[in-house]
mmCIF file of C-alpha atoms in Angstrom:
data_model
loop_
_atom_site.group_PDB
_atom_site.id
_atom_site.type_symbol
_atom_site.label_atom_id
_atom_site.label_comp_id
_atom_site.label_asym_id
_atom_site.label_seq_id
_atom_site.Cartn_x
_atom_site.Cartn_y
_atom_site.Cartn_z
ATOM 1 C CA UNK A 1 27.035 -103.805 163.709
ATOM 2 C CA UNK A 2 27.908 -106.936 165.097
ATOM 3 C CA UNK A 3 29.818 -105.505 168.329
ATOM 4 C CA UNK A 4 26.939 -103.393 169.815
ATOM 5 C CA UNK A 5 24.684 -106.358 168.679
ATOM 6 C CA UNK A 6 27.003 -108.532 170.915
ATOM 7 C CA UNK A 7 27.072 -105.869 173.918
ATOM 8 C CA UNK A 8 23.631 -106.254 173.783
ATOM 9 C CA UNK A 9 23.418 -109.651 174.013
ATOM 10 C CA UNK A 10 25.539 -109.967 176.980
ATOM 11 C CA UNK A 11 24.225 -107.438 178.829
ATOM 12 C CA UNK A 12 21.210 -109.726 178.733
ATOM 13 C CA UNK A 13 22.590 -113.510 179.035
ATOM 14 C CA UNK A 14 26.015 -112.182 181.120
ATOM 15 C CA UNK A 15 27.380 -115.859 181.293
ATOM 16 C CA UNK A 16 26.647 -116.275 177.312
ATOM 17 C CA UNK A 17 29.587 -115.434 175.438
ATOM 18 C CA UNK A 18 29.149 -115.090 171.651
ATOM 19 C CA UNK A 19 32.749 -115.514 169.501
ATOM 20 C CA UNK A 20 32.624 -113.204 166.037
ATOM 21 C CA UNK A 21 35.216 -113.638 163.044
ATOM 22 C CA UNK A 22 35.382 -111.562 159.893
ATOM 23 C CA UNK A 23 36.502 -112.989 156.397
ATOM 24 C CA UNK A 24 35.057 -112.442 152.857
ATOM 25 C CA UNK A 25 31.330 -113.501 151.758
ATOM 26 C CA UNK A 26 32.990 -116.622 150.462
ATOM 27 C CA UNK A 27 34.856 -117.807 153.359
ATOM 28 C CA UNK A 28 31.761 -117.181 155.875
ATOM 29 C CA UNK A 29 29.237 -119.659 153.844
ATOM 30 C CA UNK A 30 31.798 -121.715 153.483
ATOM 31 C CA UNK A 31 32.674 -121.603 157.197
ATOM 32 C CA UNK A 32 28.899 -121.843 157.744
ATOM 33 C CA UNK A 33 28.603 -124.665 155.351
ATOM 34 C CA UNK A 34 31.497 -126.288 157.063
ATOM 35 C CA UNK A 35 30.441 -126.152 161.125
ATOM 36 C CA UNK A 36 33.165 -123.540 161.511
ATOM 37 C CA UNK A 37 30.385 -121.099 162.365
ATOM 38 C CA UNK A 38 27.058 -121.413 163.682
ATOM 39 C CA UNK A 39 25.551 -118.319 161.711
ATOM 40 C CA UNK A 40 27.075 -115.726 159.014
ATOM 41 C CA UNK A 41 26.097 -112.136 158.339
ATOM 42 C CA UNK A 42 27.041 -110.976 154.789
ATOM 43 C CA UNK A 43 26.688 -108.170 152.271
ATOM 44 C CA UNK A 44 27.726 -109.963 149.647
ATOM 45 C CA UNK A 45 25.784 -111.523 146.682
ATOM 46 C CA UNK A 46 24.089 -115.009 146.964
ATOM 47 C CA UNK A 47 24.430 -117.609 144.799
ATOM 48 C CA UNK A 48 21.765 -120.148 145.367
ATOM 49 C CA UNK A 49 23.610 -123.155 143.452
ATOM 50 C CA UNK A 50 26.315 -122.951 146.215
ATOM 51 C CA UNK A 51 24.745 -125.183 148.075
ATOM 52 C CA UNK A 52 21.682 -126.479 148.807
ATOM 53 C CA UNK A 53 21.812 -126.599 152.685
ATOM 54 C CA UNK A 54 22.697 -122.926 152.871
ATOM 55 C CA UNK A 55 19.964 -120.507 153.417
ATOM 56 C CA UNK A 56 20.227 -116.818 153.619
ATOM 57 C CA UNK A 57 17.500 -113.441 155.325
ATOM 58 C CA UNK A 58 17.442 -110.384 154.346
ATOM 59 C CA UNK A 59 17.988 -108.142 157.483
ATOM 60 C CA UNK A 60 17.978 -104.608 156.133
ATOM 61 C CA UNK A 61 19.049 -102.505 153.075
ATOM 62 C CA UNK A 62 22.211 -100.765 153.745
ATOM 63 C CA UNK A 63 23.243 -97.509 151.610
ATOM 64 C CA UNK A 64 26.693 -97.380 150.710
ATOM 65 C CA UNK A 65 28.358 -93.999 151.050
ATOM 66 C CA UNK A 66 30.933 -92.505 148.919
ATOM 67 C CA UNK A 67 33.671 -90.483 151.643
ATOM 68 C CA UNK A 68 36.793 -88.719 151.301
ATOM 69 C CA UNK A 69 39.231 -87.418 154.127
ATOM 70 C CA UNK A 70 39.553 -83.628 155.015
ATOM 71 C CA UNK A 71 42.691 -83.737 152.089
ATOM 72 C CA UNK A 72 40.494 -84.054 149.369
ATOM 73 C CA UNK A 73 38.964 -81.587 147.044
ATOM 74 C CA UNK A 74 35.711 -82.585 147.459
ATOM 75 C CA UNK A 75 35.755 -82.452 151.233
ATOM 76 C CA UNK A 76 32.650 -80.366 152.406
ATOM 77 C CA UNK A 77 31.309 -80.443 148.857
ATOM 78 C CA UNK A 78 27.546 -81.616 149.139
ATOM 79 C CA UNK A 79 27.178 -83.672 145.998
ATOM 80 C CA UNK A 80 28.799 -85.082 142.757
ATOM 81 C CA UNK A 81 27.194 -86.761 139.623
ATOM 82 C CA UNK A 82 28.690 -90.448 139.094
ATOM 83 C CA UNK A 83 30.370 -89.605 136.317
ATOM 84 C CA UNK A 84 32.876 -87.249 138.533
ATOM 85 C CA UNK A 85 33.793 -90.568 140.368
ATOM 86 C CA UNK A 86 35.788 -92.050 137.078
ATOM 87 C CA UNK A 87 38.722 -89.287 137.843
ATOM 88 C CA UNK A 88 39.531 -90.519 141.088
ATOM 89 C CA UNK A 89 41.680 -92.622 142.574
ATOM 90 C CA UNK A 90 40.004 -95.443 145.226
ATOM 91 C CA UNK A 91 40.708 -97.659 148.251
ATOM 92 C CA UNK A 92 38.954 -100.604 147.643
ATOM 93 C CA UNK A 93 38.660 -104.370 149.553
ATOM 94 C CA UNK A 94 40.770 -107.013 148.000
ATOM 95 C CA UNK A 95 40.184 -108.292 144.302
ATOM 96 C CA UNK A 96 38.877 -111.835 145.298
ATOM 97 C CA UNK A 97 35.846 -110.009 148.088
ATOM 98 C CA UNK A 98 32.116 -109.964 146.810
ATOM 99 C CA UNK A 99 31.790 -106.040 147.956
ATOM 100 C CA UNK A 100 35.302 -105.019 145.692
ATOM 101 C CA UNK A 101 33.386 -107.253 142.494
ATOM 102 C CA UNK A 102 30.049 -105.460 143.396
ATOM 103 C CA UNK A 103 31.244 -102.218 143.145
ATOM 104 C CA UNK A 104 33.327 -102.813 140.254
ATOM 105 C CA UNK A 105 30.498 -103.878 138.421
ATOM 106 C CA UNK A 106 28.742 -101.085 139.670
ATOM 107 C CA UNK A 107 30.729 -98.276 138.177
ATOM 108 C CA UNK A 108 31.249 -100.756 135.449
ATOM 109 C CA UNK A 109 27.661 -99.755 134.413
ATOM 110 C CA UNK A 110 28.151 -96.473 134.213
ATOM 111 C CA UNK A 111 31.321 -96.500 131.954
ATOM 112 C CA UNK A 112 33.864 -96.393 134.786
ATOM 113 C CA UNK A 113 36.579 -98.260 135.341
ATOM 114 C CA UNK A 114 37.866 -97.165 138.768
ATOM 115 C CA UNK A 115 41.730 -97.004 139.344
ATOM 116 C CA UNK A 116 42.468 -98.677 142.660
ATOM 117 C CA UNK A 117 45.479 -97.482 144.413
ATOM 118 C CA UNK A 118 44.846 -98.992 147.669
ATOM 119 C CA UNK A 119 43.563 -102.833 148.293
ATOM 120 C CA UNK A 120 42.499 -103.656 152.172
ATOM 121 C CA UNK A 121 41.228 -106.229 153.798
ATOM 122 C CA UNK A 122 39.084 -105.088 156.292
ATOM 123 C CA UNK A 123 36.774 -101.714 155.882
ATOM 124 C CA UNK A 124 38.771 -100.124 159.095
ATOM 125 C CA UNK A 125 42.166 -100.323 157.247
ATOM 126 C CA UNK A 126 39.875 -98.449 154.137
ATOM 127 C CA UNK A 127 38.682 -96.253 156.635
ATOM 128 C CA UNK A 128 42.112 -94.909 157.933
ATOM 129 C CA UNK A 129 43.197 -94.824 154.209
ATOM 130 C CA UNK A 130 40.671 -92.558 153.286
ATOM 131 C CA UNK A 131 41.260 -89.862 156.474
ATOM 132 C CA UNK A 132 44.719 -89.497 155.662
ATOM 133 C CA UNK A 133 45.058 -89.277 151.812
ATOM 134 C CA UNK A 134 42.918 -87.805 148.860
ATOM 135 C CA UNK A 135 41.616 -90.540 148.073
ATOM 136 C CA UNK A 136 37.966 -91.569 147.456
ATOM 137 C CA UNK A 137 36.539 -95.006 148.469
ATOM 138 C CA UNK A 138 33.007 -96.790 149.263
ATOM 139 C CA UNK A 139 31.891 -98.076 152.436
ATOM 140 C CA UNK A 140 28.045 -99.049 153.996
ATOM 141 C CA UNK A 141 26.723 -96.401 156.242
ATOM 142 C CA UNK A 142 26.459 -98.430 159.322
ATOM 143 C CA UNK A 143 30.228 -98.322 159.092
ATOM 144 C CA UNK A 144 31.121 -94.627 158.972
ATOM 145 C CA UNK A 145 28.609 -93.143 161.517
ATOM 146 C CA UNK A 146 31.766 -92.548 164.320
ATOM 147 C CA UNK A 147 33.828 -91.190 161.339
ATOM 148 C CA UNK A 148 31.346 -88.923 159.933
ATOM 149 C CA UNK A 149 30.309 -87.542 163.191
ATOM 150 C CA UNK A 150 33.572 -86.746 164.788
ATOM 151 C CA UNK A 151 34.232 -85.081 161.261
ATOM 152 C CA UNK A 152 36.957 -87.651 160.269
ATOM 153 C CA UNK A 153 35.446 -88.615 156.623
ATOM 154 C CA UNK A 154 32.759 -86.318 154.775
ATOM 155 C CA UNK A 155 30.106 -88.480 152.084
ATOM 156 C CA UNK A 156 29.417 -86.729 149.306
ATOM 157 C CA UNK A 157 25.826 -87.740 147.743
ATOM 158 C CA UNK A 158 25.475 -88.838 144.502
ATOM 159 C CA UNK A 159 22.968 -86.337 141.860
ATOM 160 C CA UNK A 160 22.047 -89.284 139.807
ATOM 161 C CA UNK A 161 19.094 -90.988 140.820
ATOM 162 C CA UNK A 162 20.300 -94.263 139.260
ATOM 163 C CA UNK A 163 23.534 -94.003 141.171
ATOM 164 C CA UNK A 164 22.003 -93.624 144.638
ATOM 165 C CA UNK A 165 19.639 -96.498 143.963
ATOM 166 C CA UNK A 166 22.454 -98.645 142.920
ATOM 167 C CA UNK A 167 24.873 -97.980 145.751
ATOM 168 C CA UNK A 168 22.460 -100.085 148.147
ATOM 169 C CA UNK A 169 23.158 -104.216 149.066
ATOM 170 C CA UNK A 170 21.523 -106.004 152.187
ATOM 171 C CA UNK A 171 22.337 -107.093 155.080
ATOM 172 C CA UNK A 172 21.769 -110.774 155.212
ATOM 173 C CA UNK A 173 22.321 -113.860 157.950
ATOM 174 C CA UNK A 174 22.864 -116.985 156.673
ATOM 175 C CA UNK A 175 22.429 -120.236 158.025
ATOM 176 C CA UNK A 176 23.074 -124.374 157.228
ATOM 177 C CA UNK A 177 19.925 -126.399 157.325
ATOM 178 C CA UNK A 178 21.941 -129.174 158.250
ATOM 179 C CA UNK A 179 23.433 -127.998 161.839
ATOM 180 C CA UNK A 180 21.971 -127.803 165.098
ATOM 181 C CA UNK A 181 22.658 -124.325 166.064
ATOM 182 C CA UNK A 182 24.005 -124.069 169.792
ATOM 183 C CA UNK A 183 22.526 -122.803 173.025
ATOM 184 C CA UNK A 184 24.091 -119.593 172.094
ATOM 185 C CA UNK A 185 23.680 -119.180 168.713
ATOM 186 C CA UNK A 186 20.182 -119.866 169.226
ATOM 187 C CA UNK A 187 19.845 -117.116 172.234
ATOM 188 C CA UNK A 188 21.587 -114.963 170.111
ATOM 189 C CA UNK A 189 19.222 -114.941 166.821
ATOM 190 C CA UNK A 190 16.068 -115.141 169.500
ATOM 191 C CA UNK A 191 17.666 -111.528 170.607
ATOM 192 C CA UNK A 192 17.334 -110.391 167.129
ATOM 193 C CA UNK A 193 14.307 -111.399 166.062
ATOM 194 C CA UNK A 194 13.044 -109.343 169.556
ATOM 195 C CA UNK A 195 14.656 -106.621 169.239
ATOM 196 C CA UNK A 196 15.481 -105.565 165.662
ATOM 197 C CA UNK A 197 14.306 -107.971 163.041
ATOM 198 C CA UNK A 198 11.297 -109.463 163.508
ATOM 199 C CA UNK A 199 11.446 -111.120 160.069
ATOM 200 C CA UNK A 200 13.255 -113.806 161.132
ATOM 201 C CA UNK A 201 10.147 -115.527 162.658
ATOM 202 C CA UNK A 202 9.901 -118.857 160.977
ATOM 203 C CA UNK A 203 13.284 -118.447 159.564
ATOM 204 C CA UNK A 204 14.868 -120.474 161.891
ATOM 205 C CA UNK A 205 13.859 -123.061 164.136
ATOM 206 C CA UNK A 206 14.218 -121.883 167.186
ATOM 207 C CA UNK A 207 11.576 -124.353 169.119
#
């Protein structure tokens, strides 16, 4: 999301230039919490003990898809129970990253253990995994839609109505209470609140 979100902003403040970095839910807040980065946007879980100067918004809710590559059996297959999912093998995100723990404890609920054949650690790397093997993995829909257009990865929807309501986190942007957020940081969120969330009124200080 974040680089159309940035092409967006510059094509309205041209001499702003907004700098993005990726890492795992814990290394954002704590780059947040630390005045490495003016804002974070996260999937992962919140903890509200971590600190009491970090805040977090919901954004949006944000499916997560279950896709193969054109090698695997189930490619063009419209939809699977759950329980089909504890045969396969997976790509997954690292051990230590909030979405790999989420998911295991996800298909943890249903009685599956998954067996991980693959760990990435960026959902690109996941991405290119899954095209060229026969293996299955799990990845939020805002980051498939070039793949499953140009026909690259195929989801498969889940029959269970418990499984499709549990493969869902949120979006969130977090924030410390304690910095100051800069000239750009603070056009940037303004941007946001316009254009796509207007929750964030009152959610930061933007006077």
């Amino acid at each position: 999301l974040l680089p159309e979100w940035i092409r967006a902003f510059r094509e309205t403040y041209p001499k702003l230039t907004p700098v993005a970095n990726t890492g795992t839910t814990t290394e954002i807040t704590e780059d947040v919490l630390s005045n490495q980065l003016d804002l974070g946007f996260v999937e992962g879980e919140m903890h509200i003990d971590v600190a009491p100067r970090l805040r977090y918004q919901v954004l949006k809710d944000v499916p997560q898809l279950v896709v193969v590559g054109n090698q695997h059996a189930w490619w063009g297959r419209a939809m699977i129970s759950i329980d089909e999912l504890a045969d396969q093998s997976f790509v997954m995100r690292q051990r230590n990253s909030h979405t790999r723990i989420w998911l295991e404890q996800v298909l943890g609920s249903f009685g599956i253990t998954p067996k991980v054949v693959g760990e990435f650690d960026n959902p690109e790397a996941i991405k290119h995994a899954a095209i060229s093997s026969k293996y299955v993995t799990v990845l939020p829909e805002y980051a498939l839609s070039k793949e499953l257009e140009l026909n690259l990865l195929h989801a498969v929807h889940l029959q269970d109505e418990a499984g499709n309501q549990a493969l869902h986190r949120q979006l969130k942007i977090v924030w410390n209470t304690d910095r100051i957020l800069s000239p750009v940081a603070r056009a940037f969120v303004a941007l946001l609140k316009e254009t796509l969330f207007p929750q964030l009124t009152g959610v930061i200080d933007l006077s």
